[in-house]
PDB file of C-alpha atoms in Angstrom:
ATOM      1  CA  MET U   1      16.235  71.097 -71.462  1.00 50.00           C
ATOM      2  CA  SER U   2      18.737  71.157 -68.597  1.00 54.00           C
ATOM      3  CA  LYS U   3      18.374  73.456 -65.635  1.00 60.00           C
ATOM      4  CA  GLN U   4      21.483  75.381 -66.698  1.00 69.00           C
ATOM      5  CA  GLU U   5      20.086  76.073 -70.203  1.00 69.00           C
ATOM      6  CA  ASN U   6      17.001  77.690 -68.651  1.00 83.00           C
ATOM      7  CA  GLU U   7      19.019  79.662 -66.078  1.00 91.00           C
ATOM      8  CA  THR U   8      18.220  83.377 -65.837  1.00 93.00           C
ATOM      9  CA  ILE U   9      21.441  85.340 -66.204  1.00 93.00           C
ATOM     10  CA  ILE U  10      20.129  88.917 -66.256  1.00 95.00           C
ATOM     11  CA  GLU U  11      16.903  90.211 -64.763  1.00 97.00           C
ATOM     12  CA  LEU U  12      15.840  93.834 -64.555  1.00 97.00           C
ATOM     13  CA  LYS U  13      12.685  94.750 -62.656  1.00 98.00           C
ATOM     14  CA  SER U  14      11.241  98.247 -63.102  1.00 97.00           C
ATOM     15  CA  VAL U  15      14.706  99.715 -63.675  1.00 97.00           C
ATOM     16  CA  SER U  16      14.825 103.474 -64.149  1.00 96.00           C
ATOM     17  CA  LYS U  17      17.753 105.807 -64.645  1.00 95.00           C
ATOM     18  CA  PHE U  18      17.380 109.558 -64.246  1.00 94.00           C
ATOM     19  CA  TYR U  19      19.914 112.285 -64.953  1.00 91.00           C
ATOM     20  CA  GLY U  20      19.785 115.864 -63.697  1.00 89.00           C
ATOM     21  CA  LEU U  21      17.562 117.386 -61.037  1.00 87.00           C
ATOM     22  CA  GLY U  22      14.213 119.134 -60.918  1.00 84.00           C
ATOM     23  CA  ASP U  23      13.138 120.711 -64.206  1.00 85.00           C
ATOM     24  CA  ALA U  24      16.396 119.530 -65.827  1.00 88.00           C
ATOM     25  CA  GLU U  25      15.748 115.883 -64.956  1.00 86.00           C
ATOM     26  CA  SER U  26      15.600 113.470 -67.875  1.00 89.00           C
ATOM     27  CA  LYS U  27      14.673 109.807 -67.832  1.00 89.00           C
ATOM     28  CA  ALA U  28      17.078 107.616 -69.782  1.00 91.00           C
ATOM     29  CA  LEU U  29      15.165 104.495 -68.679  1.00 93.00           C
ATOM     30  CA  ASN U  30      11.717 104.369 -67.147  1.00 94.00           C
ATOM     31  CA  LYS U  31      10.539 101.187 -65.381  1.00 96.00           C
ATOM     32  CA  PHE U  32      12.330  98.881 -67.814  1.00 95.00           C
ATOM     33  CA  ASP U  33      11.926  95.111 -67.400  1.00 97.00           C
ATOM     34  CA  LEU U  34      14.147  92.492 -69.028  1.00 96.00           C
ATOM     35  CA  THR U  35      14.940  88.823 -68.516  1.00 96.00           C
ATOM     36  CA  VAL U  36      17.793  87.104 -70.330  1.00 95.00           C
ATOM     37  CA  LYS U  37      18.367  83.380 -70.034  1.00 94.00           C
ATOM     38  CA  ARG U  38      21.621  81.525 -70.720  1.00 91.00           C
ATOM     39  CA  GLY U  39      22.321  81.263 -74.432  1.00 90.00           C
ATOM     40  CA  GLU U  40      19.816  83.915 -75.509  1.00 93.00           C
ATOM     41  CA  PHE U  41      20.732  86.588 -78.022  1.00 90.00           C
ATOM     42  CA  ILE U  42      18.947  89.869 -77.295  1.00 91.00           C
ATOM     43  CA  MET U  43      18.906  92.959 -79.481  1.00 89.00           C
ATOM     44  CA  ILE U  44      17.656  96.303 -78.170  1.00 88.00           C
ATOM     45  CA  MET U  45      16.619  98.788 -80.824  1.00 87.00           C
ATOM     46  CA  GLY U  46      15.409 102.353 -80.608  1.00 86.00           C
ATOM     47  CA  PRO U  47      16.100 105.909 -81.675  1.00 88.00           C
ATOM     48  CA  SER U  48      19.150 107.842 -80.552  1.00 85.00           C
ATOM     49  CA  GLY U  49      18.810 108.995 -76.960  1.00 84.00           C
ATOM     50  CA  CYS U  50      16.268 106.371 -75.883  1.00 88.00           C
ATOM     51  CA  GLY U  51      18.563 104.795 -73.248  1.00 90.00           C
ATOM     52  CA  LYS U  52      20.240 101.871 -75.048  1.00 91.00           C
ATOM     53  CA  THR U  53      23.764 102.775 -73.907  1.00 91.00           C
ATOM     54  CA  THR U  54      22.511 103.537 -70.396  1.00 94.00           C
ATOM     55  CA  LEU U  55      20.910 100.094 -70.293  1.00 95.00           C
ATOM     56  CA  LEU U  56      24.146  98.408 -71.418  1.00 94.00           C
ATOM     57  CA  ASN U  57      26.125 100.351 -68.809  1.00 94.00           C
ATOM     58  CA  ILE U  58      23.771  99.141 -66.082  1.00 96.00           C
ATOM     59  CA  ILE U  59      23.854  95.529 -67.307  1.00 96.00           C
ATOM     60  CA  GLY U  60      27.655  95.740 -67.556  1.00 95.00           C
ATOM     61  CA  LEU U  61      27.932  96.990 -63.970  1.00 95.00           C
ATOM     62  CA  LEU U  62      29.409 100.311 -65.102  1.00 94.00           C
ATOM     63  CA  ASP U  63      26.430 102.290 -63.793  1.00 95.00           C
ATOM     64  CA  LYS U  64      23.640 101.827 -61.249  1.00 96.00           C
ATOM     65  CA  PRO U  65      19.918 102.298 -61.778  1.00 96.00           C
ATOM     66  CA  THR U  66      18.226 105.185 -59.988  1.00 96.00           C
ATOM     67  CA  GLU U  67      15.278 102.924 -59.188  1.00 96.00           C
ATOM     68  CA  GLY U  68      14.384  99.264 -59.604  1.00 97.00           C
ATOM     69  CA  ASP U  69      16.280  96.036 -59.173  1.00 97.00           C
ATOM     70  CA  TYR U  70      18.956  94.338 -61.249  1.00 97.00           C
ATOM     71  CA  TYR U  71      19.753  90.678 -60.644  1.00 96.00           C
ATOM     72  CA  LEU U  72      22.841  89.082 -62.140  1.00 94.00           C
ATOM     73  CA  HIS U  73      22.930  85.284 -61.833  1.00 92.00           C
ATOM     74  CA  GLY U  74      20.212  85.626 -59.193  1.00 93.00           C
ATOM     75  CA  LYS U  75      22.162  88.089 -57.043  1.00 94.00           C
ATOM     76  CA  GLN U  76      20.977  91.647 -56.556  1.00 96.00           C
ATOM     77  CA  ALA U  77      23.623  93.807 -58.261  1.00 95.00           C
ATOM     78  CA  SER U  78      23.281  96.597 -55.681  1.00 95.00           C
ATOM     79  CA  LYS U  79      24.467  94.153 -53.008  1.00 95.00           C
ATOM     80  CA  ILE U  80      27.591  93.073 -54.908  1.00 94.00           C
ATOM     81  CA  SER U  81      30.764  94.824 -53.719  1.00 95.00           C
ATOM     82  CA  ALA U  82      32.688  97.097 -56.087  1.00 94.00           C
ATOM     83  CA  ARG U  83      35.579  94.629 -56.025  1.00 93.00           C
ATOM     84  CA  LYS U  84      33.369  91.675 -57.000  1.00 93.00           C
ATOM     85  CA  LYS U  85      31.747  93.766 -59.745  1.00 94.00           C
ATOM     86  CA  ALA U  86      35.178  94.579 -61.166  1.00 91.00           C
ATOM     87  CA  HIS U  87      36.165  90.914 -60.969  1.00 90.00           C
ATOM     88  CA  PHE U  88      32.940  89.867 -62.721  1.00 90.00           C
ATOM     89  CA  ARG U  89      33.445  92.481 -65.470  1.00 91.00           C
ATOM     90  CA  ALA U  90      37.014  91.276 -66.013  1.00 88.00           C
ATOM     91  CA  LYS U  91      36.085  87.603 -66.323  1.00 88.00           C
ATOM     92  CA  GLU U  92      32.473  87.406 -67.459  1.00 90.00           C
ATOM     93  CA  ILE U  93      31.568  90.473 -69.526  1.00 93.00           C
ATOM     94  CA  GLY U  94      32.942  91.342 -72.942  1.00 92.00           C
ATOM     95  CA  PHE U  95      32.316  94.946 -73.994  1.00 90.00           C
ATOM     96  CA  ILE U  96      32.237  96.209 -77.563  1.00 90.00           C
ATOM     97  CA  PHE U  97      31.913  99.950 -77.215  1.00 85.00           C
ATOM     98  CA  GLN U  98      30.252 102.142 -79.840  1.00 81.00           C
ATOM     99  CA  ASN U  99      33.515 103.972 -80.593  1.00 84.00           C
ATOM    100  CA  PHE U 100      35.648 100.853 -79.978  1.00 90.00           C
ATOM    101  CA  ASN U 101      37.694 102.538 -77.191  1.00 92.00           C
ATOM    102  CA  LEU U 102      40.992 101.177 -78.468  1.00 96.00           C
ATOM    103  CA  ILE U 103      43.950 102.640 -76.605  1.00 96.00           C
ATOM    104  CA  PRO U 104      45.849 104.703 -79.195  1.00 97.00           C
ATOM    105  CA  THR U 105      49.273 104.165 -77.596  1.00 97.00           C
ATOM    106  CA  LEU U 106      48.964 100.361 -77.621  1.00 97.00           C
ATOM    107  CA  SER U 107      49.433  98.102 -80.628  1.00 98.00           C
ATOM    108  CA  VAL U 108      46.610  95.881 -81.887  1.00 98.00           C
ATOM    109  CA  ILE U 109      47.940  92.823 -80.035  1.00 98.00           C
ATOM    110  CA  GLU U 110      48.346  94.837 -76.817  1.00 97.00           C
ATOM    111  CA  ASN U 111      44.792  96.214 -77.101  1.00 97.00           C
ATOM    112  CA  VAL U 112      43.375  92.728 -77.588  1.00 97.00           C
ATOM    113  CA  SER U 113      45.403  91.210 -74.739  1.00 97.00           C
ATOM    114  CA  LEU U 114      44.552  94.015 -72.282  1.00 94.00           C
ATOM    115  CA  PRO U 115      41.568  92.320 -70.563  1.00 94.00           C
ATOM    116  CA  LEU U 116      43.792  89.378 -69.644  1.00 95.00           C
ATOM    117  CA  ILE U 117      45.951  91.639 -67.466  1.00 91.00           C
ATOM    118  CA  TYR U 118      42.998  91.972 -65.072  1.00 86.00           C
ATOM    119  CA  ASN U 119      42.806  88.167 -64.892  1.00 87.00           C
ATOM    120  CA  GLY U 120      46.455  87.819 -63.856  1.00 90.00           C
ATOM    121  CA  VAL U 121      47.619  86.179 -67.091  1.00 94.00           C
ATOM    122  CA  THR U 122      51.359  86.460 -67.785  1.00 96.00           C
ATOM    123  CA  LYS U 123      52.516  88.677 -70.648  1.00 96.00           C
ATOM    124  CA  THR U 124      53.667  85.734 -72.794  1.00 96.00           C
ATOM    125  CA  ARG U 125      50.325  83.943 -72.420  1.00 97.00           C
ATOM    126  CA  ARG U 126      48.389  87.178 -73.035  1.00 97.00           C
ATOM    127  CA  LEU U 127      50.212  87.824 -76.294  1.00 97.00           C
ATOM    128  CA  LYS U 128      49.851  84.199 -77.427  1.00 97.00           C
ATOM    129  CA  ALA U 129      46.096  84.272 -76.708  1.00 97.00           C
ATOM    130  CA  ALA U 130      45.761  87.601 -78.531  1.00 97.00           C
ATOM    131  CA  ASP U 131      47.723  86.222 -81.499  1.00 97.00           C
ATOM    132  CA  ASN U 132      45.394  83.206 -81.640  1.00 97.00           C
ATOM    133  CA  ILE U 133      42.204  85.252 -81.562  1.00 97.00           C
ATOM    134  CA  LEU U 134      43.529  87.798 -84.073  1.00 97.00           C
ATOM    135  CA  GLU U 135      44.098  84.913 -86.485  1.00 96.00           C
ATOM    136  CA  HIS U 136      40.329  84.244 -86.422  1.00 96.00           C
ATOM    137  CA  PHE U 137      39.733  87.862 -87.419  1.00 96.00           C
ATOM    138  CA  HIS U 138      42.369  87.827 -90.184  1.00 95.00           C
ATOM    139  CA  LEU U 139      44.381  90.490 -88.368  1.00 96.00           C
ATOM    140  CA  GLN U 140      47.634  88.670 -87.574  1.00 93.00           C
ATOM    141  CA  LYS U 141      49.520  90.722 -90.151  1.00 95.00           C
ATOM    142  CA  ARG U 142      48.407  93.873 -88.349  1.00 97.00           C
ATOM    143  CA  GLU U 143      49.238  92.799 -84.766  1.00 97.00           C
ATOM    144  CA  TYR U 144      51.896  95.458 -84.325  1.00 97.00           C
ATOM    145  CA  TYR U 145      50.017  98.257 -86.068  1.00 98.00           C
ATOM    146  CA  MET U 146      48.661 101.099 -83.990  1.00 98.00           C
ATOM    147  CA  PRO U 147      44.884 101.704 -84.025  1.00 97.00           C
ATOM    148  CA  TYR U 148      45.224 104.834 -86.209  1.00 97.00           C
ATOM    149  CA  GLN U 149      46.850 102.674 -88.896  1.00 97.00           C
ATOM    150  CA  LEU U 150      43.711 100.542 -89.257  1.00 96.00           C
ATOM    151  CA  SER U 151      40.517 101.049 -91.208  1.00 94.00           C
ATOM    152  CA  GLY U 152      37.259 101.465 -89.301  1.00 91.00           C
ATOM    153  CA  GLY U 153      36.295  97.864 -90.031  1.00 92.00           C
ATOM    154  CA  GLN U 154      39.649  96.596 -88.795  1.00 95.00           C
ATOM    155  CA  GLN U 155      39.321  98.661 -85.607  1.00 94.00           C
ATOM    156  CA  GLN U 156      35.886  97.141 -85.080  1.00 93.00           C
ATOM    157  CA  ARG U 157      37.268  93.607 -85.468  1.00 95.00           C
ATOM    158  CA  VAL U 158      40.027  94.425 -82.962  1.00 96.00           C
ATOM    159  CA  ALA U 159      37.365  95.625 -80.496  1.00 94.00           C
ATOM    160  CA  ILE U 160      35.371  92.424 -81.029  1.00 94.00           C
ATOM    161  CA  ALA U 161      38.495  90.271 -80.571  1.00 96.00           C
ATOM    162  CA  ARG U 162      39.277  92.149 -77.334  1.00 96.00           C
ATOM    163  CA  SER U 163      35.742  91.516 -76.065  1.00 94.00           C
ATOM    164  CA  LEU U 164      36.055  87.775 -76.712  1.00 95.00           C
ATOM    165  CA  ILE U 165      39.580  87.132 -75.394  1.00 96.00           C
ATOM    166  CA  THR U 166      38.441  86.233 -71.864  1.00 95.00           C
ATOM    167  CA  LYS U 167      35.701  83.915 -73.201  1.00 94.00           C
ATOM    168  CA  PRO U 168      33.017  85.881 -71.328  1.00 94.00           C
ATOM    169  CA  SER U 169      29.563  84.532 -70.539  1.00 91.00           C
ATOM    170  CA  ILE U 170      27.989  87.902 -71.476  1.00 93.00           C
ATOM    171  CA  ILE U 171      28.860  90.083 -74.472  1.00 93.00           C
ATOM    172  CA  LEU U 172      27.519  93.627 -74.589  1.00 93.00           C
ATOM    173  CA  ALA U 173      27.777  95.444 -77.925  1.00 89.00           C
ATOM    174  CA  ASP U 174      26.785  99.097 -78.167  1.00 86.00           C
ATOM    175  CA  GLU U 175      25.569  99.784 -81.715  1.00 77.00           C
ATOM    176  CA  PRO U 176      27.574  96.913 -83.230  1.00 68.00           C
ATOM    177  CA  THR U 177      26.383  97.721 -86.759  1.00 61.00           C
ATOM    178  CA  GLY U 178      26.678 101.501 -86.372  1.00 60.00           C
ATOM    179  CA  ASN U 179      30.100 101.581 -87.998  1.00 54.00           C
TER     180      ASN U 179
END
């Protein structure tokens, strides 16, 4: 096994996330530990409200833990600048949100190509890349439909295509089988 195959990508050490104050405080995560190595597929299961989405938001650099340490590629996430976090999210993390988060005023092809804007890809190349990936999801005939014109399953495939368009090293899916 090569060194890269055994590389730790994500490491959480005693990560906690609290919301509220005093008597109204609730713990979404409490001293959670996790290690993910390159190439691993991890599934987190639990009842509604147990902190799965909170965990994904922390891993995806959308939120910060209240306590504990998060290391991404060996670097402490709390020491990474907001700009570098945004750059990393744009290039290395593909998000599939629970409710898909498709932009209702954009067509399917525009929704899928959206992450490439943040990577400085020209409009022509963005649309060509989106067309190519939509072909894999059997959605080329629906490229110029609006999200409301799609079934739930089609919307989900659009969200998955959007998460893969940048060829990210990490894919985070929030309740991918929920719909």
